CSV table of C-alpha atoms and ligand atoms in Angstrom, one decimal:
chain,number,residue,atom,x,y,z
A,18,MET,CA,41.4,17.0,44.3
A,19,ALA,CA,39.3,19.9,45.1
A,20,PRO,CA,35.3,19.1,45.4
A,21,SER,CA,34.6,21.2,42.6
A,22,LYS,CA,37.1,19.5,40.2
A,23,THR,CA,35.7,16.3,41.4
A,24,PHE,CA,32.2,17.5,40.2
A,25,CYS,CA,33.6,18.4,36.7
A,26,VAL,CA,35.7,15.4,36.3
A,27,VAL,CA,33.6,12.6,37.7
A,28,VAL,CA,30.0,13.6,38.4
A,29,LEU,CA,29.2,15.9,35.4
A,30,PRO,CA,29.9,13.3,32.8
A,31,LEU,CA,28.1,11.0,34.6
A,32,LEU,CA,25.2,13.1,34.9
A,33,VAL,CA,25.2,14.0,31.1
A,34,PHE,CA,25.7,10.3,30.4
A,35,THR,CA,22.7,9.4,32.4
A,36,LEU,CA,20.8,12.0,30.9
A,37,LEU,CA,21.6,11.0,27.3
A,38,THR,CA,21.3,7.4,27.8
A,39,THR,CA,17.8,7.7,29.4
A,40,SER,CA,16.5,10.1,27.0
A,41,ALA,CA,17.8,8.0,24.0
A,42,LYS,CA,16.6,4.9,25.2
A,43,ALA,CA,13.0,5.5,26.3
A,44,ALA,CA,12.0,2.1,25.4
A,45,TYR,CA,8.8,0.6,26.4
A,46,ASN,CA,8.3,-3.3,26.5
A,47,VAL,CA,4.8,-4.4,25.7
A,48,LEU,CA,5.5,-7.5,28.1
A,49,ASP,CA,6.1,-4.7,30.9
A,50,PHE,CA,2.5,-3.6,30.2
A,51,GLY,CA,1.3,-7.0,30.5
A,52,ALA,CA,1.2,-8.4,26.8
A,53,LYS,CA,1.4,-12.2,26.7
A,54,ALA,CA,3.5,-13.8,23.9
A,55,ASP,CA,1.1,-16.9,24.1
A,56,GLY,CA,-1.1,-16.2,20.9
A,57,LYS,CA,-4.4,-16.5,22.7
A,58,THR,CA,-4.5,-13.7,25.3
A,59,ASP,CA,-5.8,-10.5,24.2
A,60,SER,CA,-2.7,-8.0,24.3
A,61,ALA,CA,-4.8,-5.0,23.0
A,62,LYS,CA,-4.6,-3.0,26.2
A,63,ALA,CA,-0.9,-3.7,26.8
A,64,PHE,CA,0.0,-2.5,23.5
A,65,LEU,CA,-2.0,0.7,23.7
A,66,ALA,CA,-0.4,1.3,27.3
A,67,ALA,CA,3.1,0.8,25.7
A,68,TRP,CA,2.1,3.4,22.9
A,69,SER,CA,0.6,5.7,25.4
A,70,ALA,CA,4.0,6.0,27.3
A,71,ALA,CA,6.0,6.3,24.0
A,72,CYS,CA,3.6,8.9,22.6
A,73,SER,CA,3.4,11.0,25.7
A,74,SER,CA,7.5,10.9,25.8
A,75,THR,CA,9.0,14.1,25.2
A,76,SER,CA,12.2,12.4,23.6
A,77,PRO,CA,12.7,9.7,20.8
A,78,ALA,CA,10.8,6.6,22.4
A,79,THR,CA,10.8,3.0,21.4
A,80,VAL,CA,7.8,0.4,21.4
A,81,HIS,CA,9.5,-2.9,21.8
A,82,VAL,CA,7.5,-6.1,20.6
A,83,PRO,CA,9.7,-9.2,21.6
A,84,SER,CA,9.3,-12.3,19.5
A,85,GLY,CA,6.3,-14.5,20.0
A,86,ARG,CA,2.7,-14.3,18.8
A,87,PHE,CA,0.4,-11.7,20.3
A,88,LEU,CA,-3.3,-11.7,19.8
A,89,LEU,CA,-4.5,-8.3,19.6
A,90,ASN,CA,-8.0,-7.3,19.2
A,91,ARG,CA,-8.8,-4.0,17.2
A,92,VAL,CA,-6.4,-1.3,18.2
A,93,ALA,CA,-5.9,2.4,17.3
A,94,PHE,CA,-2.6,4.0,18.2
A,95,GLN,CA,-3.6,7.8,18.1
A,96,GLY,CA,-1.4,10.8,17.9
A,97,PRO,CA,-0.6,13.8,18.2
A,98,CYS,CA,2.5,12.7,20.1
A,99,LYS,CA,4.8,14.8,22.2
A,100,ASN,CA,7.9,13.5,20.2
A,101,ASN,CA,8.5,12.9,16.4
A,102,LYS,CA,10.6,10.0,16.4
A,103,ILE,CA,8.8,6.8,17.8
A,104,ASN,CA,10.2,3.5,16.8
A,105,PHE,CA,7.7,0.6,16.8
A,106,ARG,CA,10.4,-2.2,16.8
A,107,MET,CA,8.9,-5.7,16.1
A,108,PHE,CA,10.4,-9.1,16.5
A,109,GLY,CA,7.1,-11.1,17.1
A,110,THR,CA,3.9,-11.6,15.2
A,111,LEU,CA,0.8,-9.7,15.9
A,112,VAL,CA,-2.4,-12.0,15.3
A,113,ALA,CA,-5.8,-10.8,14.6
A,114,PRO,CA,-9.0,-12.0,16.1
A,115,SER,CA,-11.6,-13.8,14.3
A,116,TYR,CA,-13.6,-11.8,11.6
A,117,THR,CA,-16.6,-12.4,13.7
A,118,VAL,CA,-14.8,-9.9,16.0
A,119,ILE,CA,-13.4,-7.3,13.8
A,120,GLY,CA,-15.1,-8.2,10.4
A,121,THR,CA,-17.2,-4.9,10.4
A,122,SER,CA,-14.6,-2.7,11.4
A,123,ASN,CA,-12.7,-0.9,8.6
A,124,GLN,CA,-9.4,-1.7,10.2
A,125,TRP,CA,-7.6,-4.1,12.7
A,126,ILE,CA,-4.7,-1.9,13.5
A,127,LEU,CA,-4.9,1.9,13.0
A,128,PHE,CA,-2.2,4.4,13.3
A,129,ASN,CA,-3.9,7.9,13.5
A,130,GLN,CA,-2.3,11.7,13.5
A,131,ILE,CA,1.3,10.8,13.8
A,132,ASP,CA,4.4,12.7,12.7
A,133,GLY,CA,7.5,10.7,12.9
A,134,LEU,CA,6.9,7.1,13.2
A,135,SER,CA,8.9,4.3,12.1
A,136,ILE,CA,7.8,0.5,12.2
A,137,ASN,CA,10.8,-1.9,11.8
A,138,GLY,CA,10.0,-5.7,11.5
A,139,GLY,CA,7.2,-7.7,12.6
A,140,ILE,CA,4.5,-9.9,11.0
A,141,LEU,CA,0.9,-9.0,10.8
A,142,ASP,CA,-1.2,-12.6,10.7
A,143,GLY,CA,-4.8,-11.3,9.6
A,144,GLN,CA,-6.1,-14.7,10.0
A,145,GLY,CA,-8.4,-14.1,7.2
A,146,THR,CA,-9.0,-17.6,5.4
A,147,ARG,CA,-12.0,-18.2,7.2
A,148,LEU,CA,-13.6,-14.9,6.0
A,149,TRP,CA,-12.5,-15.8,2.5
A,150,ASP,CA,-14.0,-19.1,2.6
A,151,CYS,CA,-17.2,-17.6,3.7
A,152,LYS,CA,-17.2,-15.1,0.9
A,153,LEU,CA,-16.1,-17.7,-1.7
A,154,ALA,CA,-19.1,-19.9,-0.6
A,155,GLY,CA,-21.3,-17.0,-1.4
A,156,LYS,CA,-22.6,-16.6,2.0
A,157,ASN,CA,-23.7,-13.2,3.6
A,158,CYS,CA,-20.3,-12.3,5.2
A,159,PRO,CA,-19.0,-9.2,6.7
A,160,LEU,CA,-16.7,-7.1,4.5
A,161,GLY,CA,-13.6,-7.6,6.7
A,162,ALA,CA,-11.0,-5.3,8.1
A,163,ALA,CA,-7.8,-4.0,6.5
A,164,SER,CA,-4.8,-5.2,8.4
A,165,ILE,CA,-2.8,-2.0,9.1
A,166,VAL,CA,-4.1,1.7,8.3
A,167,PHE,CA,-2.3,4.8,8.4
A,168,THR,CA,-4.4,8.0,8.3
A,169,LYS,CA,-3.6,11.7,8.7
A,170,SER,CA,0.0,10.9,9.5
A,171,LYS,CA,3.3,12.1,8.1
A,172,ASN,CA,7.0,11.3,7.9
A,173,LEU,CA,6.5,7.5,8.1
A,174,LEU,CA,9.1,4.7,7.6
A,175,ILE,CA,7.5,1.3,7.3
A,176,ASN,CA,10.5,-1.0,7.2
A,177,GLY,CA,10.6,-4.9,7.0
A,178,LEU,CA,6.9,-5.4,7.8
A,179,THR,CA,5.3,-8.6,6.6
A,180,SER,CA,1.5,-9.2,6.5
A,181,ILE,CA,0.1,-12.5,5.8
A,182,ASN,CA,-3.7,-13.4,5.1
A,183,SER,CA,-5.5,-10.1,5.7
A,184,GLU,CA,-9.3,-10.1,5.6
A,185,LEU,CA,-9.4,-7.0,3.6
A,186,ALA,CA,-6.6,-4.9,2.3
A,187,HIS,CA,-3.1,-5.6,3.9
A,188,MET,CA,-1.9,-2.1,4.2
A,189,VAL,CA,-3.6,1.4,3.5
A,190,ILE,CA,-2.0,4.7,3.4
A,191,ASN,CA,-4.9,7.5,3.5
A,192,GLY,CA,-4.5,11.3,4.1
A,193,CYS,CA,-0.6,11.0,4.6
A,194,GLU,CA,2.4,13.1,3.7
A,195,GLY,CA,5.8,11.6,3.2
A,196,VAL,CA,5.6,7.9,3.7
A,197,THR,CA,8.5,5.4,2.8
A,198,MET,CA,7.8,1.4,2.6
A,199,GLN,CA,10.6,-0.5,2.2
A,200,ASN,CA,11.3,-4.5,2.4
A,201,ILE,CA,7.8,-5.0,2.7
A,202,LYS,CA,6.4,-8.7,2.3
A,203,ILE,CA,2.9,-9.4,1.7
A,204,SER,CA,1.2,-12.7,0.9
A,205,ALA,CA,-2.2,-14.2,0.6
A,206,THR,CA,-3.4,-16.8,-1.9
A,207,ASP,CA,-4.6,-15.7,-5.5
A,208,ASP,CA,-8.2,-16.5,-4.7
A,209,SER,CA,-8.4,-14.5,-1.5
A,210,PRO,CA,-11.1,-11.9,-2.2
A,211,ASN,CA,-10.6,-8.2,-1.7
A,212,THR,CA,-6.9,-8.5,-0.5
A,213,ASP,CA,-5.4,-5.6,-2.1
A,214,GLY,CA,-1.7,-5.6,-1.1
A,215,ILE,CA,-0.8,-1.8,-0.6
A,216,HIS,CA,-3.8,0.8,-1.1
A,217,VAL,CA,-2.6,4.5,-1.2
A,218,GLN,CA,-4.9,7.6,-1.8
A,219,MET,CA,-5.5,11.2,-0.8
A,220,SER,CA,-1.4,11.3,-0.1
A,221,THR,CA,1.5,13.0,-1.1
A,222,ASN,CA,5.2,11.8,-1.4
A,223,ILE,CA,4.9,7.9,-1.1
A,224,ALA,CA,7.7,5.6,-2.0
A,225,ILE,CA,7.1,2.0,-2.2
A,226,THR,CA,10.4,0.1,-2.7
A,227,GLN,CA,12.3,-3.4,-2.6
A,228,SER,CA,9.0,-5.2,-1.7
A,229,THR,CA,7.2,-8.6,-2.7
A,230,ILE,CA,3.7,-8.8,-2.9
A,231,LYS,CA,1.6,-11.7,-3.4
A,232,THR,CA,-2.1,-11.5,-2.9
A,233,GLY,CA,-5.7,-12.1,-4.6
A,234,ASP,CA,-6.4,-8.3,-5.3
A,235,ASP,CA,-4.3,-5.5,-6.6
A,236,CYS,CA,-0.6,-5.6,-5.5
A,237,ILE,CA,-0.7,-1.9,-5.3
A,238,SER,CA,-3.8,0.0,-5.8
A,239,ILE,CA,-3.8,4.0,-6.3
A,240,GLY,CA,-7.0,5.8,-5.3
A,241,PRO,CA,-8.2,9.5,-5.6
A,242,GLY,CA,-6.1,12.3,-4.4
A,243,MET,CA,-2.6,10.3,-4.6
A,244,VAL,CA,0.3,13.0,-5.6
A,245,ASN,CA,3.9,12.0,-6.0
A,246,LEU,CA,4.1,8.1,-5.9
A,247,TRP,CA,7.4,6.4,-6.5
A,248,VAL,CA,7.4,2.7,-6.7
A,249,GLU,CA,10.5,0.9,-7.4
A,250,GLY,CA,12.0,-2.8,-7.1
A,251,VAL,CA,8.7,-4.5,-6.6
A,252,PHE,CA,7.6,-8.0,-7.3
A,253,CYS,CA,4.0,-8.4,-7.8
A,254,GLY,CA,2.2,-11.7,-8.3
A,255,PRO,CA,-0.2,-13.6,-7.9
A,256,GLY,CA,-2.7,-10.6,-7.8
A,257,HIS,CA,-4.6,-8.3,-9.9
A,258,GLY,CA,-1.2,-6.1,-10.7
A,259,ILE,CA,-0.7,-2.6,-10.1
A,260,SER,CA,-3.9,-0.3,-10.5
A,261,ILE,CA,-4.6,3.4,-10.5
A,262,GLY,CA,-8.0,3.2,-9.7
A,263,SER,CA,-10.9,2.6,-9.8
A,264,LEU,CA,-11.3,6.3,-10.0
A,265,GLY,CA,-14.6,8.3,-10.7
A,266,LYS,CA,-17.0,6.5,-8.3
A,267,THR,CA,-17.9,9.9,-7.0
A,268,SER,CA,-18.6,12.9,-9.4
A,269,ILE,CA,-16.2,15.2,-7.4
A,270,GLU,CA,-12.9,13.7,-6.7
A,271,PRO,CA,-9.2,14.7,-6.5
A,272,GLY,CA,-7.0,13.7,-9.2
A,273,VAL,CA,-3.9,11.4,-9.4
A,274,GLN,CA,-0.8,13.2,-10.3
A,275,ASN,CA,3.1,12.0,-10.8
A,276,VAL,CA,3.1,8.3,-10.4
A,277,THR,CA,6.3,6.5,-11.4
A,278,VAL,CA,6.4,2.7,-11.2
A,279,THR,CA,9.9,1.5,-12.0
A,280,ALA,CA,12.2,-1.8,-12.1
A,281,THR,CA,9.4,-4.0,-11.2
A,282,THR,CA,8.4,-7.4,-12.1
A,283,ILE,CA,4.6,-8.4,-12.4
A,284,SER,CA,4.2,-12.1,-12.7
A,285,GLY,CA,0.8,-14.3,-13.3
A,286,THR,CA,-1.5,-11.7,-12.6
A,287,GLN,CA,-4.6,-10.7,-13.9
A,288,ASN,CA,-3.4,-7.4,-15.0
A,289,GLY,CA,-0.1,-5.6,-15.3
A,290,LEU,CA,-0.1,-2.0,-15.3
A,291,ARG,CA,-3.7,-0.6,-15.4
A,292,ILE,CA,-5.8,2.6,-15.1
A,293,LYS,CA,-9.3,1.8,-14.3
A,294,THR,CA,-12.1,4.4,-14.2
A,295,TRP,CA,-15.9,4.3,-13.7
A,296,GLY,CA,-18.0,4.9,-16.9
A,297,ARG,CA,-19.7,8.2,-15.3
A,298,GLU,CA,-19.3,12.0,-14.8
A,299,SER,CA,-16.5,12.9,-12.3
A,300,SER,CA,-14.1,15.7,-11.8
A,301,GLY,CA,-11.1,13.4,-11.2
A,302,PHE,CA,-8.0,13.1,-13.6
A,303,VAL,CA,-4.7,10.9,-14.1
A,304,LYS,CA,-1.7,12.8,-15.1
A,305,ASP,CA,2.0,12.5,-15.6
A,306,VAL,CA,2.4,8.8,-15.0
A,307,VAL,CA,5.6,6.7,-15.9
A,308,PHE,CA,5.7,3.2,-16.2
A,309,GLU,CA,9.1,2.0,-17.0
A,310,HIS,CA,11.7,-0.9,-17.1
A,311,ILE,CA,9.1,-3.6,-16.3
A,312,VAL,CA,9.2,-7.2,-16.8
A,313,MET,CA,6.0,-9.2,-17.4
A,314,GLN,CA,5.6,-12.7,-16.9
A,315,ASN,CA,2.7,-14.5,-18.0
A,316,VAL,CA,0.0,-11.7,-17.3
A,317,ASP,CA,-3.3,-11.5,-18.5
A,318,ASN,CA,-3.7,-7.8,-19.4
A,319,PRO,CA,-0.1,-6.2,-19.4
A,320,ILE,CA,-1.1,-2.7,-20.3
A,321,VAL,CA,-4.5,-1.6,-19.9
A,322,ILE,CA,-6.6,1.4,-19.6
A,323,ASP,CA,-10.4,0.8,-19.0
A,324,GLN,CA,-12.7,3.7,-18.6
A,325,ASN,CA,-15.7,1.9,-18.9
A,326,TYR,CA,-15.9,0.2,-15.4
A,327,CYS,CA,-19.7,-0.1,-14.4
A,328,PRO,CA,-20.4,-3.4,-12.5
A,329,TYR,CA,-24.0,-4.4,-13.1
A,330,ASN,CA,-24.4,-1.5,-15.5
A,331,ARG,CA,-26.1,0.7,-13.0
A,332,ASN,CA,-25.6,4.5,-13.0
A,333,CYS,CA,-23.3,4.9,-15.9
A,334,PRO,CA,-25.5,6.9,-18.2
A,335,GLY,CA,-23.8,6.4,-21.7
A,336,GLN,CA,-20.8,5.1,-20.1
A,337,HIS,CA,-18.9,8.4,-20.4
A,338,SER,CA,-16.2,8.7,-17.9
A,339,GLY,CA,-15.4,12.1,-16.8
A,340,ILE,CA,-11.8,11.4,-15.5
A,341,LYS,CA,-9.4,13.0,-18.0
A,342,ILE,CA,-6.2,10.6,-18.6
A,343,SER,CA,-3.2,12.7,-20.0
A,344,ASN,CA,0.7,12.2,-20.1
A,345,VAL,CA,1.0,8.4,-19.6
A,346,LYS,CA,4.3,7.1,-20.5
A,347,TYR,CA,5.2,3.3,-21.0
A,348,ASN,CA,8.8,2.8,-21.5
A,349,ASP,CA,10.9,-0.6,-21.8
A,350,ILE,CA,8.4,-2.8,-20.9
A,351,LYS,CA,8.8,-6.6,-21.8
A,352,GLY,CA,7.8,-10.1,-21.4
A,353,THR,CA,4.9,-12.3,-21.9
A,354,SER,CA,1.2,-11.8,-21.9
A,355,ALA,CA,-1.0,-14.7,-21.1
A,356,THR,CA,-3.9,-13.6,-23.5
A,357,PRO,CA,-3.6,-12.4,-27.2
A,358,VAL,CA,-4.4,-8.6,-26.6
A,359,ALA,CA,-1.3,-7.2,-24.7
A,360,VAL,CA,-2.2,-3.6,-24.9
A,361,LYS,CA,-5.4,-2.1,-24.7
A,362,PHE,CA,-6.5,1.5,-24.5
A,363,ASP,CA,-10.3,1.7,-23.9
A,364,CYS,CA,-10.8,5.4,-23.2
A,365,SER,CA,-13.6,7.7,-22.7
A,366,LEU,CA,-15.5,8.9,-25.7
A,367,ARG,CA,-16.0,12.4,-24.0
A,368,ASN,CA,-12.7,12.6,-22.8
A,369,PRO,CA,-10.2,10.8,-24.9
A,370,CYS,CA,-6.9,9.7,-23.3
A,371,SER,CA,-4.1,12.1,-24.4
A,372,GLY,CA,-0.3,11.9,-24.6
A,373,ILE,CA,-0.1,8.4,-24.2
A,374,THR,CA,3.3,7.2,-25.3
A,375,LEU,CA,4.9,3.9,-25.8
A,376,GLN,CA,8.6,3.3,-26.0
A,377,ASP,CA,10.7,0.1,-26.5
A,378,ILE,CA,8.0,-2.2,-25.9
A,379,LYS,CA,8.1,-6.1,-26.4
A,380,LEU,CA,5.3,-8.0,-25.3
A,381,THR,CA,4.7,-11.6,-26.6
A,382,TYR,CA,1.8,-14.3,-26.7
A,383,LYS,CA,2.8,-17.7,-27.2
A,384,ASN,CA,6.1,-16.7,-28.7
A,385,LYS,CA,4.5,-14.3,-31.1
A,386,ALA,CA,3.6,-10.8,-31.2
A,387,ALA,CA,0.7,-9.8,-29.1
A,388,LEU,CA,-2.0,-7.6,-30.5
A,389,SER,CA,-3.1,-4.1,-29.2
A,390,SER,CA,-6.2,-2.2,-29.3
A,391,CYS,CA,-7.2,1.5,-29.1
A,392,THR,CA,-10.3,3.2,-28.5
A,393,ASN,CA,-10.3,7.1,-27.9
A,394,ALA,CA,-6.7,7.1,-27.2
A,395,ILE,CA,-4.1,9.8,-28.7
A,396,GLY,CA,-0.3,9.7,-28.3
A,397,GLY,CA,2.6,8.0,-30.1
A,398,ALA,CA,5.1,5.6,-30.2
A,399,SER,CA,9.0,5.4,-30.4
A,400,GLY,CA,11.7,2.9,-30.5
A,401,ILE,CA,10.7,-0.7,-31.1
A,402,VAL,CA,7.1,-1.3,-30.2
A,403,VAL,CA,5.8,-4.8,-30.3
A,404,PRO,CA,2.8,-5.4,-30.6
A,405,GLN,CA,2.7,-2.5,-33.3
A,406,SER,CA,1.3,0.7,-31.7
A,407,CYS,CA,-2.5,1.5,-32.4
A,408,LEU,CA,-2.0,5.0,-31.0
B,521,LIG,C1,7.3,13.5,-8.8
B,521,LIG,O1,7.4,12.7,-7.5
B,521,LIG,C2,8.7,12.5,-7.5
B,521,LIG,C3,8.6,11.3,-6.1
B,521,LIG,O2,7.9,10.4,-6.7
B,521,LIG,C4,9.4,13.8,-6.9
B,521,LIG,O3,10.7,13.5,-6.8
B,521,LIG,C5,9.4,14.9,-7.9
B,521,LIG,O4,9.6,16.0,-7.5
B,521,LIG,C6,7.7,14.8,-8.3
B,521,LIG,N1,7.6,15.8,-9.5
B,521,LIG,C7,7.0,17.0,-9.4
B,521,LIG,C8,6.9,17.7,-10.5
B,521,LIG,O5,6.3,17.3,-8.4
């Protein structure tokens, strides 16, 4: 064989193969950066070093977290990165330090300014029980840290991530664009204070699907500036249900628009589907919301709009909420209420709710039709609606 031919037949394919495999498999194992899977050595530096390698890779990169327990002090995984395909592959558990260490931080684990990140697997153990005990005992305790927070990021896939016993919210999406969360598992006890499951705000195009959320506060809480949210196939409970709000805390606030919650079960919660606003002036709004194909199991307040939120009755002159609520559709919502009133629309006198529609509702209390109550709510009903509509 002529040397040039040898090059083409043997060397060139090898070279191409080597190039392809090395570029496709830039994988950074946190153990190689000094992480210890012993549950007690702080591995934050090692995780940050592995992140930094993946983030500065010009081709797709994987941060590999093997099985075991990794104690992790407060960490911020910062972008922007040099590639838009980072895979955080987790087999192990990340363990938070004590609340005395991170309880005054906003978050334990932060991902900021990243385009194109997927997180696959893993367990976050927020170790929140001692902070809850402190709070439940009425002591003077720090607020706590959310377990994982994503800010100013886009094109995120969070798949198969589990969070247990967060100090504050389990997962927060704030200021992001294009986020898919699927197969998420969240758990904390029903009396754990302030442990929202997933909090989303100031973001567009978020989907939360096929997930189980058992916690002490809202399963999903939807804050100002959330546009295009899709929730499907979620099991929620215990907890406080799925809540748009509280909105209108501040006078200038972006609205919530285009939210769909479908094929979801809400079980043993304080609220089912709630929209909650402060009773004070605000530029905010809620519009184009669909709640459909929902099963309620023994829920205290299955369907509720409350525009009179004002703890301690402070700074809410006349209790007039400025938040305009319009075009909210409830379709195919069935099951049981744990209290006599299953549908309650308590809207703002100055800004009545409009375009509220009920279709095919069947909510019972102790095997009998439950009750509904309406204040300042305009809309209509179709199909079979039990309790009878008060719109
Ligand atoms: C509403 O949001 C969904 C995703 O949840 C999206 O597919 C749809 O296009 C949005 N509708 C409008 C009018 O933007």
